Coordinates of C-alpha atoms in Angstrom, one line a residue:
M41 CA -50.4 38.2 -70.8
A42 CA -52.1 37.8 -67.3
N43 CA -54.7 40.3 -66.2
A44 CA -54.9 42.2 -63.0
G45 CA -57.2 41.2 -60.1
G46 CA -60.8 42.3 -59.8
G47 CA -59.9 45.0 -57.3
A48 CA -57.9 47.1 -59.7
S49 CA -58.9 50.7 -60.3
A50 CA -60.4 51.9 -63.6
P51 CA -57.1 53.4 -64.9
L52 CA -55.2 50.2 -64.1
A53 CA -57.9 48.1 -65.7
T54 CA -57.5 50.1 -68.9
L55 CA -53.7 49.7 -68.8
W56 CA -54.0 46.0 -68.4
G57 CA -56.3 45.9 -71.3
E58 CA -53.6 47.7 -73.4
V59 CA -51.1 45.1 -72.1
N60 CA -53.2 42.2 -73.2
K61 CA -54.0 43.7 -76.6
A62 CA -50.3 44.5 -77.3
G63 CA -49.2 41.1 -76.1
Q64 CA -51.7 39.4 -78.5
N65 CA -50.4 41.5 -81.3
G66 CA -46.8 40.7 -80.5
D67 CA -46.1 44.4 -79.8
F68 CA -44.0 43.9 -76.7
T69 CA -42.6 47.4 -76.7
R70 CA -46.0 48.9 -76.4
A71 CA -46.9 46.4 -73.7
L72 CA -43.8 47.5 -71.8
K73 CA -44.9 51.1 -71.8
S74 CA -48.3 50.2 -70.3
L75 CA -46.6 47.9 -67.7
N76 CA -44.2 50.6 -66.6
K77 CA -47.2 52.9 -66.0
I78 CA -48.9 50.1 -63.9
L79 CA -45.6 49.7 -61.9
Q80 CA -45.5 53.4 -61.2
V81 CA -48.8 52.9 -59.3
A82 CA -48.2 49.4 -58.0
K83 CA -44.4 48.9 -57.9
D84 CA -44.6 45.5 -56.2
D85 CA -47.3 44.0 -58.4
V86 CA -46.0 40.5 -59.1
T87 CA -48.0 40.0 -62.3
A88 CA -46.8 43.3 -63.7
L89 CA -43.2 42.6 -62.9
H90 CA -43.5 39.1 -64.3
C91 CA -45.0 40.4 -67.5
K92 CA -42.3 43.0 -67.8
V93 CA -39.6 40.4 -67.7
V94 CA -41.4 38.4 -70.3
C95 CA -41.7 41.4 -72.6
L96 CA -38.0 42.2 -72.2
I97 CA -37.2 38.6 -73.1
Q98 CA -39.4 38.7 -76.2
N99 CA -37.5 41.9 -77.3
G100 CA -34.2 40.2 -76.7
N101 CA -33.2 42.4 -73.8
F102 CA -31.9 39.6 -71.5
K103 CA -29.6 41.7 -69.4
E104 CA -32.4 44.2 -68.6
A105 CA -34.8 41.4 -67.8
L106 CA -32.2 40.0 -65.3
N107 CA -31.8 43.4 -63.8
V108 CA -35.6 43.6 -63.2
I109 CA -35.5 40.1 -61.6
H110 CA -32.5 41.0 -59.3
S111 CA -34.0 44.3 -58.3
N112 CA -37.2 42.7 -57.2
I113 CA -35.9 39.5 -55.7
K114 CA -38.2 39.6 -52.7
V115 CA -41.3 39.8 -55.0
L116 CA -40.1 37.7 -57.9
T117 CA -39.2 34.5 -56.0
S118 CA -37.6 31.5 -57.6
D119 CA -40.9 29.6 -57.8
V120 CA -42.4 32.5 -59.8
I121 CA -39.6 33.4 -62.1
A122 CA -37.2 30.4 -62.3
F123 CA -37.7 29.7 -65.9
E124 CA -37.4 33.3 -67.1
K125 CA -34.3 33.9 -65.0
A126 CA -32.6 30.7 -66.2
Y127 CA -33.5 31.4 -69.8
C128 CA -31.9 34.9 -69.6
E129 CA -28.8 33.4 -68.1
Y130 CA -28.7 30.7 -70.8
R131 CA -29.1 33.3 -73.6
L132 CA -26.3 35.4 -72.1
N133 CA -24.1 32.2 -72.1
R134 CA -24.0 32.1 -68.3
I135 CA -24.6 28.3 -68.6
E136 CA -23.3 27.2 -65.2
T137 CA -25.4 29.9 -63.5
A138 CA -28.5 28.9 -65.5
L139 CA -28.0 25.3 -64.2
K140 CA -27.9 26.5 -60.6
T141 CA -31.1 28.5 -61.1
I142 CA -32.8 25.4 -62.6
E143 CA -31.6 23.1 -59.9
G144 CA -32.7 25.6 -57.2
A145 CA -36.3 25.7 -58.4
S146 CA -38.7 24.1 -56.0
Q147 CA -40.8 22.7 -58.9
K148 CA -39.8 22.1 -62.5
S149 CA -42.4 23.0 -65.0
E150 CA -42.3 21.3 -68.4
K151 CA -40.7 24.3 -70.0
L152 CA -38.1 24.4 -67.3
K153 CA -37.3 20.8 -67.9
E154 CA -36.9 21.6 -71.6
L155 CA -34.5 24.3 -70.8
H156 CA -32.7 22.0 -68.4
G157 CA -32.0 19.6 -71.3
Q158 CA -30.6 22.5 -73.4
V159 CA -28.4 23.6 -70.5
L160 CA -27.0 20.1 -69.9
Y161 CA -26.3 19.8 -73.6
R162 CA -24.3 23.0 -73.7
L163 CA -22.4 21.8 -70.6
E164 CA -21.6 18.6 -72.5
R165 CA -23.2 16.5 -69.8
Y166 CA -24.7 14.2 -72.4
S167 CA -25.7 11.3 -70.3
D168 CA -27.6 13.6 -67.9
C169 CA -29.1 15.4 -70.9
L170 CA -30.3 12.1 -72.3
S171 CA -32.1 11.2 -69.1
V172 CA -33.9 14.6 -69.1
Y173 CA -35.1 14.2 -72.7
R174 CA -36.1 10.6 -72.2
D175 CA -38.3 11.7 -69.3
I176 CA -39.8 14.7 -71.2
I177 CA -40.7 12.6 -74.2
R178 CA -42.2 9.8 -72.1
N179 CA -44.4 12.3 -70.2
S180 CA -45.4 14.8 -72.8
Q181 CA -48.4 14.9 -75.1
D182 CA -48.3 18.0 -77.3
D183 CA -47.3 19.2 -80.7
Y184 CA -43.6 19.5 -79.9
D185 CA -42.7 15.8 -80.0
E186 CA -40.7 16.0 -83.2
E187 CA -38.6 18.9 -81.9
R188 CA -37.8 16.9 -78.7
K189 CA -36.9 13.9 -80.7
T190 CA -34.6 16.0 -82.8
N191 CA -32.8 17.3 -79.7
L192 CA -32.6 13.7 -78.4
S193 CA -31.0 12.6 -81.6
A194 CA -28.5 15.4 -81.3
V195 CA -27.6 14.2 -77.8
L196 CA -27.1 10.6 -79.2
A197 CA -24.9 12.0 -82.0
A198 CA -22.8 14.0 -79.5
M199 CA -22.3 10.9 -77.3
S200 CA -21.2 8.9 -80.4
I201 CA -18.8 11.6 -81.7
W202 CA -17.3 13.0 -78.5
E203 CA -17.6 10.2 -76.0
K204 CA -17.3 7.3 -78.5
K205 CA -20.3 5.6 -76.9
T206 CA -22.6 3.3 -78.9
P207 CA -26.0 5.1 -78.5
E208 CA -29.2 3.4 -77.4
D209 CA -31.6 2.8 -80.2
F210 CA -34.8 4.8 -79.5
G211 CA -36.4 3.8 -82.8
I212 CA -36.7 7.5 -83.9
Q213 CA -38.3 7.9 -87.3
E214 CA -36.1 10.1 -89.4
S215 CA -39.0 12.1 -90.9
T216 CA -37.2 15.5 -91.1
Y217 CA -33.8 16.5 -92.4
E218 CA -32.7 17.5 -88.9
L219 CA -33.3 14.0 -87.6
C220 CA -31.7 12.5 -90.7
Y221 CA -28.6 14.8 -90.3
N222 CA -28.2 13.9 -86.6
S223 CA -28.5 10.2 -87.5
A224 CA -25.7 10.7 -90.0
C225 CA -23.5 12.3 -87.3
T226 CA -24.1 9.3 -85.1
L227 CA -22.9 7.0 -87.9
I228 CA -19.8 9.1 -88.4
G229 CA -19.0 8.9 -84.7
Q230 CA -19.2 5.1 -85.0
G231 CA -16.9 5.2 -88.0
H232 CA -19.5 4.2 -90.6
L233 CA -18.5 6.8 -93.1
R234 CA -20.3 5.3 -96.2
K235 CA -23.6 4.9 -94.3
G236 CA -23.1 8.4 -92.9
M237 CA -22.7 9.8 -96.4
T238 CA -25.9 8.0 -97.6
K239 CA -27.8 9.4 -94.6
L240 CA -26.5 12.9 -95.4
R241 CA -27.8 12.7 -98.9
E242 CA -31.2 11.7 -97.5
A243 CA -31.0 14.7 -95.2
E244 CA -30.2 16.9 -98.2
E245 CA -33.2 15.6 -100.2
L246 CA -35.5 16.1 -97.2
C247 CA -34.2 19.6 -96.7
R248 CA -34.8 20.6 -100.4
Q249 CA -38.3 19.2 -100.2
S250 CA -39.1 21.1 -97.0
I251 CA -38.0 24.5 -98.3
S252 CA -39.1 24.0 -102.0
E253 CA -42.6 25.4 -101.1
D254 CA -41.1 28.8 -100.3
A255 CA -41.2 30.6 -103.6
D256 CA -39.3 33.6 -102.2
L257 CA -36.1 31.6 -101.6
T258 CA -33.3 31.9 -104.2
E259 CA -31.0 29.1 -105.1
E260 CA -28.3 30.8 -102.9
D261 CA -30.7 30.8 -100.0
I262 CA -31.3 27.1 -100.4
E263 CA -27.6 26.4 -100.6
A264 CA -27.1 28.4 -97.4
E265 CA -29.7 26.2 -95.7
L266 CA -27.9 23.1 -96.9
A267 CA -24.4 24.4 -95.9
I268 CA -24.2 22.4 -92.6
I269 CA -25.1 19.2 -94.5
H270 CA -22.6 19.9 -97.2
G271 CA -20.0 20.7 -94.6
Q272 CA -20.4 17.3 -93.0
M273 CA -20.3 15.7 -96.4
A274 CA -16.9 17.4 -97.0
Y275 CA -15.7 16.1 -93.7
I276 CA -16.4 12.5 -94.7
M277 CA -14.7 13.1 -98.0
Q278 CA -11.7 14.4 -96.1
L279 CA -11.6 11.3 -93.9
Q280 CA -11.8 9.1 -97.0
G281 CA -8.8 10.8 -98.5
K282 CA -10.8 12.7 -101.2
T283 CA -9.2 15.9 -100.2
D284 CA -9.7 17.7 -103.5
D285 CA -13.5 17.1 -103.4
A286 CA -13.6 18.0 -99.8
L287 CA -11.7 21.3 -100.3
Q288 CA -14.0 22.2 -103.2
L289 CA -17.1 21.8 -101.1
Y290 CA -15.5 23.6 -98.1
N291 CA -14.7 26.6 -100.3
Q292 CA -18.2 26.7 -101.7
I293 CA -19.6 27.0 -98.2
I294 CA -17.1 29.8 -97.4
K295 CA -18.3 31.7 -100.5
L296 CA -21.9 31.5 -99.3
K297 CA -20.9 33.4 -96.1
P298 CA -23.4 31.6 -93.8
T299 CA -24.4 33.5 -90.7
D300 CA -23.6 30.5 -88.4
V301 CA -20.2 31.5 -87.1
G302 CA -19.7 28.0 -85.7
L303 CA -20.1 26.4 -89.1
M304 CA -17.8 28.9 -90.7
A305 CA -15.1 28.3 -88.0
V306 CA -15.3 24.5 -88.5
V307 CA -15.1 24.7 -92.3
A308 CA -12.2 27.2 -92.1
N309 CA -10.4 25.0 -89.6
N310 CA -10.8 21.9 -91.8
I311 CA -9.5 23.8 -94.9
I312 CA -6.4 24.5 -92.8
T313 CA -6.1 20.8 -92.1
V314 CA -6.2 20.1 -95.8
N315 CA -3.5 22.8 -96.4
K316 CA -1.3 21.5 -93.6
D317 CA 2.1 23.1 -94.1
Q318 CA 1.3 24.1 -97.7
N319 CA -0.6 27.2 -98.9
V320 CA 0.0 28.9 -95.5
F321 CA -1.2 32.3 -96.9
D322 CA -4.7 30.8 -97.4
S323 CA -4.6 29.2 -94.0
K324 CA -3.7 32.5 -92.4
K325 CA -6.8 34.0 -93.9
K326 CA -9.0 31.1 -92.9
V327 CA -7.8 31.2 -89.3
K328 CA -9.4 34.6 -88.9
L329 CA -12.8 33.0 -89.4
T330 CA -12.1 30.8 -86.4
N331 CA -11.7 33.9 -84.2
A332 CA -15.1 35.3 -85.0
E333 CA -17.1 36.7 -82.1
G334 CA -19.4 34.1 -80.5
V335 CA -17.5 31.0 -81.9
E336 CA -16.7 30.0 -78.3
H337 CA -20.5 29.6 -77.6
K338 CA -21.3 27.7 -80.7
L339 CA -18.7 24.9 -80.5
C340 CA -18.0 22.3 -77.9
K341 CA -14.7 22.1 -75.9
K342 CA -13.1 19.5 -78.1
Q343 CA -13.8 21.5 -81.2
L344 CA -12.4 24.7 -79.7
Q345 CA -9.4 22.8 -78.4
A346 CA -8.8 21.3 -81.9
I347 CA -8.9 24.8 -83.4
E348 CA -6.3 26.0 -80.9
F349 CA -4.1 23.1 -81.7
N350 CA -4.2 23.9 -85.3
K351 CA -3.5 27.6 -84.6
A352 CA -0.3 26.5 -82.8
L353 CA 0.7 24.3 -85.7
L354 CA 0.1 27.0 -88.2
S355 CA 2.2 29.4 -86.2
M356 CA 4.9 26.8 -86.2
Y357 CA 4.7 26.4 -90.0
T358 CA 4.8 30.1 -90.5
N359 CA 7.8 30.5 -88.3
Q360 CA 5.9 32.4 -85.5
A361 CA 7.8 30.5 -82.8
D362 CA 6.7 32.7 -79.9
Q363 CA 3.0 32.5 -80.9
C364 CA 3.3 28.7 -81.3
R365 CA 4.8 28.4 -77.8
K366 CA 2.2 30.8 -76.3
I367 CA -0.8 28.8 -77.7
S368 CA 0.6 25.4 -76.9
A369 CA 1.6 26.5 -73.4
S370 CA -1.9 27.8 -72.8
L371 CA -3.4 24.5 -74.1
Q372 CA -1.1 22.6 -71.7
S373 CA -2.1 24.7 -68.7
Q374 CA -5.8 24.0 -69.5
D375 CA -5.3 20.3 -69.8
P376 CA -1.9 19.2 -68.3
E377 CA -2.3 15.6 -69.2
H378 CA -3.0 16.2 -72.9
L379 CA -0.4 14.9 -75.2
L380 CA -0.5 17.2 -78.2
P381 CA 0.5 20.5 -76.6
V382 CA 3.9 19.0 -75.5
L383 CA 4.4 17.4 -78.9
I384 CA 3.8 20.7 -80.6
Q385 CA 6.3 22.4 -78.3
A386 CA 8.8 19.6 -79.0
A387 CA 8.2 20.0 -82.7
Q388 CA 8.9 23.7 -82.5
L389 CA 12.1 23.1 -80.6
C390 CA 13.2 20.6 -83.3
R391 CA 12.6 23.2 -86.0
E392 CA 14.9 25.4 -84.1
K393 CA 17.5 22.6 -84.1
Q394 CA 17.1 22.1 -80.3
H395 CA 16.7 18.4 -80.4
A396 CA 18.2 17.7 -77.0
K397 CA 15.9 20.2 -75.3
A398 CA 12.9 18.6 -77.1
V399 CA 13.9 15.2 -75.9
E400 CA 14.4 16.5 -72.4
M401 CA 10.9 18.1 -72.4
L402 CA 9.3 14.9 -73.7
Q403 CA 11.1 12.8 -71.0
E404 CA 9.9 15.1 -68.3
F405 CA 6.3 14.8 -69.5
A406 CA 6.6 11.0 -69.8
D407 CA 7.9 10.8 -66.2
Q408 CA 4.9 13.0 -65.0
H409 CA 2.3 11.3 -67.0
P410 CA 3.1 7.5 -67.3
D411 CA -0.2 6.8 -69.1
N412 CA 1.1 8.7 -72.1
A413 CA 4.6 7.5 -71.8
A414 CA 4.5 5.1 -74.7
Q415 CA 3.5 7.7 -77.3
I416 CA 6.0 10.2 -75.9
K417 CA 8.8 7.7 -76.0
L418 CA 8.0 6.7 -79.6
T419 CA 8.4 10.4 -80.5
M420 CA 11.6 10.6 -78.5
A421 CA 12.9 7.6 -80.4
Q422 CA 12.0 9.2 -83.7
L423 CA 13.9 12.3 -82.7
K424 CA 17.0 10.2 -81.9
L425 CA 16.7 8.6 -85.3
A426 CA 16.5 12.0 -86.9
Q427 CA 19.8 12.8 -85.1
G428 CA 21.3 9.6 -86.4
N429 CA 21.5 8.1 -82.9
V430 CA 20.2 4.6 -83.6
T431 CA 21.6 3.0 -80.4
K432 CA 19.8 5.6 -78.2
A433 CA 16.6 5.2 -80.2
C434 CA 16.7 1.4 -79.5
M435 CA 17.2 2.0 -75.8
I436 CA 14.2 4.3 -75.7
L437 CA 12.0 1.8 -77.6
K438 CA 13.0 -1.1 -75.4
S439 CA 11.8 0.9 -72.3
I440 CA 8.3 0.8 -73.7
K441 CA 7.4 -2.5 -71.9
E442 CA 3.7 -2.5 -73.1
L443 CA 4.8 -2.6 -76.7
E444 CA 7.9 -4.8 -76.6
Q445 CA 6.2 -8.0 -77.8
T446 CA 4.2 -6.4 -80.6
P447 CA 5.3 -7.3 -84.2
G448 CA 5.8 -3.6 -85.1
M449 CA 8.2 -3.0 -82.2
V450 CA 10.0 -6.3 -82.9
S451 CA 10.4 -5.4 -86.6
A452 CA 11.6 -1.8 -85.7
L453 CA 14.2 -3.0 -83.2
V454 CA 15.5 -5.8 -85.4
T455 CA 15.9 -3.4 -88.3
M456 CA 17.7 -0.8 -86.2
H457 CA 20.0 -3.3 -84.6
S458 CA 20.8 -4.7 -88.1
Y459 CA 21.7 -1.1 -89.1
D460 CA 24.1 -1.0 -86.2
E461 CA 25.3 -4.5 -87.2
D462 CA 24.4 -5.7 -83.7
I463 CA 23.0 -9.1 -84.8
D464 CA 23.2 -10.6 -81.2
S465 CA 20.9 -7.8 -80.0
A466 CA 18.5 -8.3 -82.9
I467 CA 18.3 -12.0 -82.1
E468 CA 17.7 -11.2 -78.5
V469 CA 14.7 -9.1 -79.5
F470 CA 13.3 -12.0 -81.4
S471 CA 13.9 -14.4 -78.5
N472 CA 12.2 -12.2 -75.9
A473 CA 9.2 -11.8 -78.1
I474 CA 9.0 -15.5 -78.9
S475 CA 9.3 -16.3 -75.2
W476 CA 6.4 -14.0 -74.4
Y477 CA 4.1 -15.6 -77.0
Q478 CA 5.2 -19.0 -75.9
E479 CA 4.0 -18.3 -72.4
N480 CA 0.9 -16.2 -73.3
Q481 CA -0.3 -17.1 -76.8
P482 CA 1.6 -20.4 -77.7
I483 CA -0.6 -21.4 -80.7
S484 CA -1.3 -17.9 -82.1
P485 CA -0.4 -17.1 -85.7
L486 CA 1.8 -14.2 -84.4
H487 CA 3.9 -16.6 -82.3
L488 CA 4.5 -19.0 -85.3
S489 CA 5.2 -16.0 -87.6
L490 CA 7.8 -14.6 -85.2
V491 CA 9.5 -18.1 -84.9
R492 CA 9.6 -18.3 -88.7
E493 CA 11.0 -14.8 -89.1
A494 CA 13.6 -15.4 -86.4
A495 CA 14.8 -18.5 -88.2
N496 CA 14.9 -16.6 -91.5
F497 CA 16.9 -13.9 -89.9
K498 CA 19.4 -16.3 -88.3
L499 CA 19.9 -18.2 -91.6
K500 CA 20.6 -14.9 -93.3
H501 CA 23.2 -14.0 -90.8
G502 CA 24.9 -17.4 -90.6
R503 CA 23.4 -18.5 -87.3
K504 CA 22.5 -21.9 -88.8
K505 CA 22.2 -24.0 -85.6
D506 CA 20.0 -21.4 -83.9
A507 CA 17.8 -21.3 -87.1
I508 CA 17.5 -25.1 -87.2
S509 CA 16.3 -25.1 -83.6
D510 CA 13.5 -22.5 -84.5
L511 CA 12.5 -24.4 -87.6
E512 CA 12.3 -27.7 -85.7
Q513 CA 10.1 -26.1 -83.2
L514 CA 7.8 -24.9 -86.0
W515 CA 7.8 -28.3 -87.8
K516 CA 6.9 -30.2 -84.6
Q517 CA 3.9 -28.0 -84.1
N518 CA 2.7 -28.6 -87.7
P519 CA 4.4 -31.7 -89.2
K520 CA 2.3 -31.2 -92.4
D521 CA 3.9 -27.9 -93.1
I522 CA 6.0 -28.7 -96.2
H523 CA 7.3 -25.1 -96.4
T524 CA 8.9 -25.3 -92.9
L525 CA 10.2 -28.9 -93.6
A526 CA 11.9 -27.7 -96.8
Q527 CA 13.5 -24.8 -95.0
L528 CA 14.6 -27.2 -92.2
I529 CA 16.1 -29.6 -94.7
S530 CA 17.9 -26.7 -96.5
A531 CA 19.3 -25.5 -93.2
Y532 CA 20.5 -29.0 -92.2
S533 CA 22.2 -29.4 -95.6
L534 CA 24.6 -26.7 -94.6
V535 CA 25.7 -28.3 -91.3
D536 CA 24.6 -32.0 -91.3
A537 CA 24.0 -33.6 -94.7
E538 CA 23.0 -36.9 -93.2
K539 CA 20.3 -35.3 -91.1
A540 CA 19.0 -33.5 -94.1
K541 CA 18.8 -36.7 -96.0
I542 CA 16.8 -38.4 -93.2
L543 CA 14.4 -35.5 -93.0
S544 CA 13.9 -35.5 -96.7
K545 CA 12.1 -38.8 -96.4
H546 CA 9.3 -36.9 -94.7
L547 CA 8.6 -35.0 -97.9
P548 CA 5.6 -36.3 -99.8
S549 CA 6.2 -38.0 -103.1
S550 CA 5.7 -36.0 -106.3
D551 CA 2.7 -38.2 -107.1
T552 CA 0.8 -37.3 -103.9
M553 CA 1.6 -33.6 -103.9
K554 CA -1.3 -31.4 -105.1
L555 CA 1.0 -28.4 -105.4
K556 CA 4.5 -28.3 -106.7
V557 CA 7.1 -27.2 -104.2
D558 CA 10.0 -25.1 -105.6
V559 CA 12.8 -26.2 -103.3
D560 CA 15.2 -23.6 -104.8
A561 CA 12.7 -20.9 -104.2
L562 CA 12.3 -22.1 -100.6
E563 CA 16.0 -22.2 -100.1
N564 CA 16.3 -18.6 -101.2
S565 CA 13.2 -17.5 -99.2
T566 CA 14.2 -15.8 -96.0
G567 CA 10.9 -14.2 -95.0
A568 CA 11.0 -10.6 -94.0
T569 CA 13.9 -8.6 -95.5
F570 CA 15.8 -6.6 -93.0
I571 CA 17.8 -3.5 -93.8
R572 CA 21.6 -4.0 -94.1
K573 CA 24.1 -1.3 -93.3
K574 CA 24.1 0.4 -96.7
A575 CA 20.3 0.3 -97.1
A576 CA 19.7 1.5 -93.6
K577 CA 21.7 4.6 -94.2
V578 CA 19.3 5.6 -96.9
A579 CA 16.4 4.8 -94.7
G580 CA 17.9 6.9 -91.9
E581 CA 18.3 9.8 -94.2
Q582 CA 14.6 9.4 -95.3
A583 CA 13.5 9.3 -91.7
K584 CA 15.5 12.4 -90.9
E585 CA 13.9 14.2 -93.9
Q586 CA 10.4 13.1 -92.9
G587 CA 11.1 14.1 -89.3
Q588 CA 11.8 17.7 -90.3
T589 CA 8.3 18.1 -91.9
N590 CA 6.1 15.7 -90.1
R591 CA 7.8 14.9 -86.9
C592 CA 5.5 14.8 -83.9
V593 CA 2.1 16.2 -84.7
F594 CA -0.7 16.1 -87.2
F595 CA -3.4 18.5 -88.1
L596 CA -6.8 17.7 -86.5
K597 CA -10.2 17.6 -88.1
I598 CA -13.4 18.7 -86.4
Y599 CA -16.8 17.3 -86.3
F600 CA -19.9 19.5 -86.0
C601 CA -23.4 18.4 -84.9
K602 CA -26.7 20.2 -85.3
I603 CA -29.2 20.7 -82.5
I604 CA -32.5 22.7 -82.6
L605 CA -32.7 25.5 -80.0

């Protein structure tokens, strides 16, 4: 606490002495009483007003502290009170306002810079936050270096997880469990799940070591401290498909009832993602934990958005159609270009047997947001298949120009045209894709594979001359390919026995062959097997059945990342 000037009267000097003594003892309530007495005599005393604000902050009375600042704005100018004002706004979750206060300060003290970093982190402006912490660490020499590096590592983890950026290596020594934990989060963001799990185990060991000296802690207290580490372990298990192990760990955390509402919300959400459309009674209980007071201030926007997506899905699976529409419509209004809200709405319409309306909605979204058109059209095609309209599904798929040459799209279209017994269209799909690769990637393995599969398909459907043309093209590119030569000879034997005999001279003698070639097997080999009419009917029924339960959307999983405040 600051003292009054030398000109203070005896009573004021006594009061200031009481303020200093109370401040040193941490008794800020007593200090406030003395400060209020001083302000009755000297209401515009800058030091007294400043000390009063500090005492209110120490007691957690942030609103009252702000009221004092606003009521004395002429005396408590920004250069005097900028940190305290911004800190109160930050603690009251008025983050944008806090940033304005900080940016409006004429000079930034070290503690104001520290707060600036925290504010930028909360606003998810990670690159700006990184710059602030880099500057602070470079120019600071005190006992708080470890805390700053922990916050820096949390920023790097957030950039890795939420922005998918490869973080800069600052060479931070992972000497504490917080640093180790944040390093694990960075690894998870980069997709290194095994390394992330190893790092989390290191964090767990460091945490146990750091709290083992406290004899008053029970085993339950220790487990509560480890909860955030175990929650992240469970998340990795879930990503690795070890859902039973993940669920067991998630439920252990729930039983501990940690005070961190953000952690509880994330764990509850991820249990819901494990349950999916099963065990909805448990999911309805868990979703209440995601609605706890203060959750919105503990999680980032993408986490909160994921939770809302899952609420909409859960509403759909529990036949709460109006609630599902309400949540998904709200999500779409917040982010009109996001794909999932419209997919959820379409899925809900499909559950109500309104397939045509669902397709119409998806088409409208695709027209308005061409960047997402490919994913939307794939869903539309799936809906058409679920309705048994294979021809329309093919038309939709063919309109996705950016995917038309991909093997997956070629395979899907050939299979679907085969189902409709439209062999000419199937061959046209092959021809278009082969032409694209011939022009853009003439010697790529995909190009050669497509030519071979086209030949196999044509042979299977009696288009021998066309198949021969494809096989000759393959053989010319690789005259040593005995497999292709044998197929070519086999094909010619069906239309031109003399030509087959001539080509057979190019086969190596049995003495020179290192591997035996089974000609019969080659003759019977037709590469990829495409679905015939009867088989396709079964596949169509399966697609329809799958479409009813897993049509457009999937449950999301959420990351969480620790930062020291």
